Coordinates of C-alpha atoms in Angstrom, one line a residue:
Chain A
X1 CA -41.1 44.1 37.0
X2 CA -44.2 41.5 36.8
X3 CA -43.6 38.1 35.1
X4 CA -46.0 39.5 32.1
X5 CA -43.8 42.9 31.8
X6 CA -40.4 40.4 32.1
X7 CA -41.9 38.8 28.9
X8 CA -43.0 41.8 27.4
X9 CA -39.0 43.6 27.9
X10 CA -37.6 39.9 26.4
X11 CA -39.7 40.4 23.2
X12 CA -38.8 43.6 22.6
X13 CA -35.7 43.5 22.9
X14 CA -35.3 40.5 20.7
X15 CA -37.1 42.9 18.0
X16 CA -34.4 45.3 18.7
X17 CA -31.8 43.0 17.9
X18 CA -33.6 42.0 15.2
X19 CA -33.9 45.4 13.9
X20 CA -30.1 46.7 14.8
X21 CA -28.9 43.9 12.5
X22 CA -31.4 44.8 9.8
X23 CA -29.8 48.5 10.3
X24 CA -26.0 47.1 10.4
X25 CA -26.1 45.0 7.2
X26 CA -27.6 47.9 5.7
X27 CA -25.1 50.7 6.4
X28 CA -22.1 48.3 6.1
X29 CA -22.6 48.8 2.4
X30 CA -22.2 52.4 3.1
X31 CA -19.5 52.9 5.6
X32 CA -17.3 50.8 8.5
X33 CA -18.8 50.7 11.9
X34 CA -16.2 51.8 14.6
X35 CA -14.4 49.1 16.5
X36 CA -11.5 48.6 19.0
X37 CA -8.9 49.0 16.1
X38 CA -10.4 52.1 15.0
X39 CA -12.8 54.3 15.0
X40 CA -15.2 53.9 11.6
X41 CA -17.9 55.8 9.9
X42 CA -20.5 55.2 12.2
X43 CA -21.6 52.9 15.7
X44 CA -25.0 51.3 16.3
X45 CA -25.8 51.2 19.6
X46 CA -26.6 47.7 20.2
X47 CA -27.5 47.9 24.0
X48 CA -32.0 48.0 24.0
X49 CA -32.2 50.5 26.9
X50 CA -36.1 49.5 27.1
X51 CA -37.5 52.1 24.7
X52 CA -38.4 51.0 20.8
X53 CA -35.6 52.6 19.0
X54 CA -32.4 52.0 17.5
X55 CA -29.7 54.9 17.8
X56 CA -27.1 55.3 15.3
X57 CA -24.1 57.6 15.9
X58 CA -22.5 58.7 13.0
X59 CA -19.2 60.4 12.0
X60 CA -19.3 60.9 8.3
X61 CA -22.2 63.3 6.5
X62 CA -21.6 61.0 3.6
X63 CA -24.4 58.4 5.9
X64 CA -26.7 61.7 6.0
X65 CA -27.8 61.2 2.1
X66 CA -31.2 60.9 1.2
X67 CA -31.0 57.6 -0.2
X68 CA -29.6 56.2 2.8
X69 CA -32.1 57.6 4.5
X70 CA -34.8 56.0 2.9
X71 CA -33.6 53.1 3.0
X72 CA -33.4 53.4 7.2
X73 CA -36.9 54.2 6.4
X74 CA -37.7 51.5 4.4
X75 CA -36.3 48.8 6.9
X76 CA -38.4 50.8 10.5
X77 CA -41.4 50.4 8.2
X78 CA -41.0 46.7 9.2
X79 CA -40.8 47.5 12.7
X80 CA -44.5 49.1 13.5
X81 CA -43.9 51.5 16.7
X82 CA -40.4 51.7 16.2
X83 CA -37.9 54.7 15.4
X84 CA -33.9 55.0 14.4
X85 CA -32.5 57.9 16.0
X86 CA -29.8 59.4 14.0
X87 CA -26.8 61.5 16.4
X88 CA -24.1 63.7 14.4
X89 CA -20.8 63.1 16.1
X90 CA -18.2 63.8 13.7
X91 CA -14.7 63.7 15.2
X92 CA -13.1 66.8 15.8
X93 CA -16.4 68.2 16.4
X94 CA -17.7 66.7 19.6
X95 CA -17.4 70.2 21.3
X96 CA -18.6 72.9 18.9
X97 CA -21.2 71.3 16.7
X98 CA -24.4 71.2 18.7
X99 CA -26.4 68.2 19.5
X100 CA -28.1 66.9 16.2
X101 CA -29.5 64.2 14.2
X102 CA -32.6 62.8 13.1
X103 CA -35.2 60.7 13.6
X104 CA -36.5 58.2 11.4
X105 CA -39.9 56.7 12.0
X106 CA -42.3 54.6 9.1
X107 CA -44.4 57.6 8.0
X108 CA -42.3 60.9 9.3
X109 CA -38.8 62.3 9.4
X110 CA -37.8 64.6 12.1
X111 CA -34.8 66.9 11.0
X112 CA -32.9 68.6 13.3
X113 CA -29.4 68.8 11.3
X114 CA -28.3 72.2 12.1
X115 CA -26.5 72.6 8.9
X116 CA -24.9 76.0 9.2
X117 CA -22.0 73.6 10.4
X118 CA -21.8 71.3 7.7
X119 CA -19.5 71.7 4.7
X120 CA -21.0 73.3 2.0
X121 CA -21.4 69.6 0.0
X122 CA -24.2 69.1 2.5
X123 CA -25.9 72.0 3.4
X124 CA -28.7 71.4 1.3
X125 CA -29.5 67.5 1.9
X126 CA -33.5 67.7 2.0
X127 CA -35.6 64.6 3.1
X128 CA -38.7 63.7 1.5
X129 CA -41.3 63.9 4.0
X130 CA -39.8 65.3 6.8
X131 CA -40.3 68.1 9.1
X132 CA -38.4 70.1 11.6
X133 CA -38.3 69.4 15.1
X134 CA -36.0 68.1 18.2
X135 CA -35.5 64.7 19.9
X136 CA -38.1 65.2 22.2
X137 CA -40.7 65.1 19.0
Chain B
X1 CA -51.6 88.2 57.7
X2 CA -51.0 90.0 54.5
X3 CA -48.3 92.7 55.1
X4 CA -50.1 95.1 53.1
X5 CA -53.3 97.1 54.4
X6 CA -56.5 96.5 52.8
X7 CA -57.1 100.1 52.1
X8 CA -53.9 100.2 49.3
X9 CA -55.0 96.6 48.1
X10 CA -58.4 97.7 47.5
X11 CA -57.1 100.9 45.3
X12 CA -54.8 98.8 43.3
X13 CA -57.6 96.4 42.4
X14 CA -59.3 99.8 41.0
X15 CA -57.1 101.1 39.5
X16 CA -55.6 97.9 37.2
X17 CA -58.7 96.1 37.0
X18 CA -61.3 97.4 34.2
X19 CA -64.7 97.7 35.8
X20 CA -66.2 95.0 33.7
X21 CA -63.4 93.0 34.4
X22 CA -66.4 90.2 35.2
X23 CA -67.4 89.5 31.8
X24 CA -64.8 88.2 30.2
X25 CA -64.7 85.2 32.8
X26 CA -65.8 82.0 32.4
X27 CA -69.0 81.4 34.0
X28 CA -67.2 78.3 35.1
X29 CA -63.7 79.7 35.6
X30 CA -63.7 78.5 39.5
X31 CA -63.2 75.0 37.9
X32 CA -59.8 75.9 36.9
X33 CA -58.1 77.2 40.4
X34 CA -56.5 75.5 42.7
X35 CA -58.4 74.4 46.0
X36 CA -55.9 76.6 48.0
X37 CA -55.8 79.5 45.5
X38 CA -57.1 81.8 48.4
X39 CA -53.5 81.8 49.3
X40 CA -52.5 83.7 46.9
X41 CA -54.9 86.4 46.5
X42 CA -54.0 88.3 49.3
X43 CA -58.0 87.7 50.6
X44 CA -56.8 85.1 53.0
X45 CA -54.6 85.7 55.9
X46 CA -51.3 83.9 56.5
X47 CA -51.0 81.7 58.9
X48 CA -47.7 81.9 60.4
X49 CA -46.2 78.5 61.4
X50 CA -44.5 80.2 64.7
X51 CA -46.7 83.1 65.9
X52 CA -44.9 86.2 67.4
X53 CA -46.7 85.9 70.4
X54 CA -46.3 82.4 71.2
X55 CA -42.3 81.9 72.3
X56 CA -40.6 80.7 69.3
X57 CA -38.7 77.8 70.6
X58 CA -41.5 76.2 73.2
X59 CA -40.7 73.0 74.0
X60 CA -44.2 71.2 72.4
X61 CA -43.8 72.8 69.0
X62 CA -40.4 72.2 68.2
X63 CA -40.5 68.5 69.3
X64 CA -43.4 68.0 67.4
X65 CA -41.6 70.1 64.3
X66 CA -38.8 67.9 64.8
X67 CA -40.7 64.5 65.3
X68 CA -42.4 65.2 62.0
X69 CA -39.2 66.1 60.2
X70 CA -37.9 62.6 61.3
X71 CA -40.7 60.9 60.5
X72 CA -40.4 62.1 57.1
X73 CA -36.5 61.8 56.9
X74 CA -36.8 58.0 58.0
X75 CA -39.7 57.1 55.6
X76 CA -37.0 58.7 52.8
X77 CA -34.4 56.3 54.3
X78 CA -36.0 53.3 54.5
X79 CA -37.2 54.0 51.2
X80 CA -33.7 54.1 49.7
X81 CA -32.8 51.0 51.9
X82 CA -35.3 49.0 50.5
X83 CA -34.1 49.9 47.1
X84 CA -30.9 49.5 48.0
X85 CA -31.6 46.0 49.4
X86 CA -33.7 44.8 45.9
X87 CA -30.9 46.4 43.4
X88 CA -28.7 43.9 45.7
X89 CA -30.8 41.0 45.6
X90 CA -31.1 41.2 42.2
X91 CA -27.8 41.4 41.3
X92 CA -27.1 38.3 43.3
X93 CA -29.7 37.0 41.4
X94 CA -27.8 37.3 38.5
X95 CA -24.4 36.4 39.4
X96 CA -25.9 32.8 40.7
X97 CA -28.2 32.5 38.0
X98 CA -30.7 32.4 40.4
X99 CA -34.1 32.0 37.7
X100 CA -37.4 32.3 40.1
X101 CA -39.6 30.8 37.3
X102 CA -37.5 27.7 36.9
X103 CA -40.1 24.9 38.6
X104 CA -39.6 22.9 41.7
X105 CA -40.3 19.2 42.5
X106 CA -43.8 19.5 43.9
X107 CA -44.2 18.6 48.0
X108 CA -45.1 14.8 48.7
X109 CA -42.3 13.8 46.9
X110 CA -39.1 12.2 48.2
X111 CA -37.0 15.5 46.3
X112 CA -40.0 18.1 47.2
X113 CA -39.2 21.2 47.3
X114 CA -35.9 20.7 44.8
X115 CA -35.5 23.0 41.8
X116 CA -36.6 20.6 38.5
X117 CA -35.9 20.9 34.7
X118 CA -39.4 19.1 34.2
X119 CA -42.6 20.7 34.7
X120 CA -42.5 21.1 38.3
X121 CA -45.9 22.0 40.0
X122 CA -45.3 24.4 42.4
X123 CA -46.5 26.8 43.4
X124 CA -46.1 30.2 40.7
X125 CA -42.8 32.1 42.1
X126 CA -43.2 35.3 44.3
X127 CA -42.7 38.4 42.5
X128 CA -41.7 41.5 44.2
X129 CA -40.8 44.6 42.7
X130 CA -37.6 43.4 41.0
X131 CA -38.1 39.6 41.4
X132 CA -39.2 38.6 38.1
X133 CA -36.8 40.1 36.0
X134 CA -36.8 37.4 33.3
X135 CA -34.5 37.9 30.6
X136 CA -31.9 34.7 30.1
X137 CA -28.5 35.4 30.9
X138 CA -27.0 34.5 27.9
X139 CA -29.0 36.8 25.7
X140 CA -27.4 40.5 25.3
X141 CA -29.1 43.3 23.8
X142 CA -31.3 44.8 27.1
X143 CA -27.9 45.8 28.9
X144 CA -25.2 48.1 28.8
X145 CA -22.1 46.6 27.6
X146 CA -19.0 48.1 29.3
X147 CA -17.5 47.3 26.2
X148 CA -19.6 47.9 23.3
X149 CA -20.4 44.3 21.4
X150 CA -20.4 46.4 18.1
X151 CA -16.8 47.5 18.8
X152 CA -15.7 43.7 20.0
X153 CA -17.8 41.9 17.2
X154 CA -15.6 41.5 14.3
X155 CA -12.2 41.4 15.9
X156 CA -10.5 38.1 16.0
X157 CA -11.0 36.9 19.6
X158 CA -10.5 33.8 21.4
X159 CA -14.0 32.3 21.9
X160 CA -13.4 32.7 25.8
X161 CA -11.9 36.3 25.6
X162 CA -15.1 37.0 23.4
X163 CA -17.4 35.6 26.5
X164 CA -15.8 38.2 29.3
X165 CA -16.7 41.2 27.0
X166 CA -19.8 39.8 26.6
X167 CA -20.9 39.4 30.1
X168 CA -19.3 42.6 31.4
X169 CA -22.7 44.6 31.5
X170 CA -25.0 46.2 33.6
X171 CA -28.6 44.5 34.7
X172 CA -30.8 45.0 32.1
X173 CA -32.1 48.8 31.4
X174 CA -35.3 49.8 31.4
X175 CA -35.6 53.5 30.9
X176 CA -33.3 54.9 27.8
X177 CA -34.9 56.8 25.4
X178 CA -32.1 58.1 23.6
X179 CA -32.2 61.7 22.1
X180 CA -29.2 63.0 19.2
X181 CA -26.5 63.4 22.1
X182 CA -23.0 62.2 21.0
X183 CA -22.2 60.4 24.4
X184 CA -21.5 57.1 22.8
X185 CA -19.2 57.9 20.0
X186 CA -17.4 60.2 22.0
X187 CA -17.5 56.7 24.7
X188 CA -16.6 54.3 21.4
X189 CA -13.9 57.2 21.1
X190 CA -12.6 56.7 24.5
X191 CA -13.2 52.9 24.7
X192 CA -10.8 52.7 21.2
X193 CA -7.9 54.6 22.3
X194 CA -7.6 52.8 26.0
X195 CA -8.1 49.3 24.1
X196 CA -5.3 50.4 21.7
X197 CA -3.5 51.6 25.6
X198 CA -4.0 48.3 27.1
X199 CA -2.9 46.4 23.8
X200 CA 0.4 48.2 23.3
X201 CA 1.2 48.4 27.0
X202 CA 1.0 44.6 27.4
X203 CA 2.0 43.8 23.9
X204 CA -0.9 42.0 23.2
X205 CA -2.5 41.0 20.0
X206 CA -6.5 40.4 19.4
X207 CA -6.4 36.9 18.8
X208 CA -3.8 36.1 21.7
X209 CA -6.0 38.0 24.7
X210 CA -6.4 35.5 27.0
X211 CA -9.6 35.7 29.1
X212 CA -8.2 37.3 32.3
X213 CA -6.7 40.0 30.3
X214 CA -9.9 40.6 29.2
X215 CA -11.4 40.6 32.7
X216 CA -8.2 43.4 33.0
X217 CA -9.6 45.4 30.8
X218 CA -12.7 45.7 31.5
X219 CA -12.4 46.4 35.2
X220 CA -10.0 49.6 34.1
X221 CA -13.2 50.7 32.0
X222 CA -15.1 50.4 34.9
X223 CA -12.8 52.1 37.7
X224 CA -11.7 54.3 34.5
X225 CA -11.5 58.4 35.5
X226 CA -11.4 59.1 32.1
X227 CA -14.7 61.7 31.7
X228 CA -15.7 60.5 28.6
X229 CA -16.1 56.6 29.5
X230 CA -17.5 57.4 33.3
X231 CA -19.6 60.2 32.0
X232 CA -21.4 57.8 30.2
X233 CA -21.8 54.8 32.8
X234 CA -22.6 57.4 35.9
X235 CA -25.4 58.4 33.2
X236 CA -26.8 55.3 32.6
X237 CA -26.5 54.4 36.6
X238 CA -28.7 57.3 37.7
X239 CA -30.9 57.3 35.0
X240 CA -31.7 53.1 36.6
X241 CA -31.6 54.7 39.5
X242 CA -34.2 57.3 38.8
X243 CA -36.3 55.0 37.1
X244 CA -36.5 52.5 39.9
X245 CA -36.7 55.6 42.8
X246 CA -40.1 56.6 40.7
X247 CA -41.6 53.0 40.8
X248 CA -40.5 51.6 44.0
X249 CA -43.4 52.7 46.5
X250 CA -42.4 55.2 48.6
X251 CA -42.7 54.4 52.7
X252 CA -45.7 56.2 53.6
X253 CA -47.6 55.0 50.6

């Protein structure tokens, strides 16, 4: 790693933490992030493994509403180049859900909720502007 | 040599080929083969490595088959060792807080050559292929945390309990993209239930761990068999690994 890329990786990842906090006190008025008492309702992973993006893990579908959503959206609109990556790990379900989630950049949503497993209550969550696709997209 | 006779080849070409097979190629199709794509045609004839008629096992073609091999399997070795050698340097780096920017007293002076808070003048620090990883020590977010900060954050720890936890992570990483896999709830998961372990087992409260139970703890996450939680770190090793192996020069280049 040159000096320049050093100074480049410290810049970014202070934008990450910038950004993961932005996320946090967002979704703390939605849910309870996991800790070492107990699991919650959902994790940010705060570790910036050199990529722009933010991952959120989260346990309860309730965090999958549109309006949630947008908001994540509205906050990575600040964050030009960046994305949120949205994993489904709901408890109980590690092993026979599939991998799934979303993710969440300023102008495009990438679904891929598979959401023949949900509870009926959220089979037919829609996103405004999205379109379907994998994490690789 | 191809094993099959020219005569057969020549009526299978007929027979599955339309007779104005020609025109629906590019005039410049050759543009779009490979150099060697002879080889494949059954045109060109194959080279054995070890003709029949020469005695498989002289003495001149096996050294030389063998001398090349090693060659190649000691430029792959000193490859790794040289890897090997900078993930070590720079992880003595970090434990000594070694900073190869910091400035040094410039020579001429009665102190030349010491390291300086001041400006320095110097000459600019050597950078090698891992040397000038700059990121301060006391600033978190470009490492793995053996134990999640976001798990740690809120509860009620001693100030110096809090600092272990912090510091327990890896160099910083530089090649996650993450995709919609579960791997770090189901390592949060994990993480929780052998905290709750360690608590219970050494009757232990939050705000009483002392900083060497701390230290505890976060050497049984990192010995820890439990698939979930060394799943997740072997992961994030390789994937350094990986990224490093594809950057670091290899011997011969």
């Amino acid at each position: 790693m040159t000096t320049n890329e050093a100074s480049l990786y410290e810049e970014q990842a202070k934008i990450f933490k910038r950004l993961s906090d932005q996320i946090s006190a967002m979704l703390e008025r939605f849910g309870r992030h996991d800790s070492l008492l107990g699991l919650g309702d959902y994790s940010v992973v705060d570790d910036y493994g050199g990529y722009p993006q933010v991952k959120i893990s989260i346990g309860n579908l309730e965090l999958l509403q549109p309006h949630i959503i947008k908001q994540l959206q509205k906050i990575v609109k600040e964050f030009p180049g960046w994305e949120i990556v949205i994993a489904v790990a709901v408890r109980g379900h590690y092993d026979d859900w599939p991998d799934m989630g979303l993710t969440i950049r300023a102008r495009e949503i990438v679904d891929g909720l598979q959401r023949q497993y949900f509870p009926k209550e959220f089979q037919n969550i829609r996103y405004e502007g999205s379109k379907p696709g994998t994490d690789r997209d | 040599m191809t094993p099959f006779k020219p005569e057969w080849l020549e009526h299978r070409r007929r027979r599955y080929t339309r007779p104005d097979a020609s025109r629906y190629f590019r005039p410049d199709y050759e543009r779009y083969l490979r150099p060697d794509h002879a080889r494949f045609d059954g045109r060109q004839t194959y080279e054995p490595k070890y003709r029949p008629d020469q005695p498989y096992g002289s003495e001149e073609s096996a050294l030389a088959a063998h001398t090349s091999e090693l060659l190649k399997l000691k430029s792959e070795l000193d490859r790794l060792l040289l890897l090997r050698a900078a993930i070590r340097l720079e992880q003595l780096r970090r434990k000594a807080g070694f900073n190869p920017a910091q400035p040094r007293v410039p020579a001429g002076n009665a102190d030349g050559g010491q390291w300086t808070n001041d400006g320095g003048g110097g000459a600019a620090p050597r950078t090698g292929a891992l040397g000038a990883i700059k990121v301060a020590e006391s600033f978190n977010p470009g490492s793995h945390h053996f134990v999640p900060q976001s798990l740690f954050n809120k509860l009620p720890l001693p100030p110096e309990t809090r600092k272990v936890f912090d510091e327990a992570k890896t160099a910083p990483l530089l090649s996650e993209r993450h995709g919609w896999s579960k791997e770090h709830r189901i390592y949060n998961d994990a993480i929780t239930e052998q905290f709750d372990r360690f608590m219970k087992e050494n009757s232990i409260r939050p705000e009483e761990m002392a900083p060497d139970q701390a230290r505890r703890f976060v050497e049984e996450v990192k010995r820890s068999s439990d698939p979930r939680i060394r799943g997740l770190n072997m992961r994030i090793y390789m994937r350094e690994i990986m990224y490093w192996l594809r950057r670091v020069p290899r011997g011969n280049e």
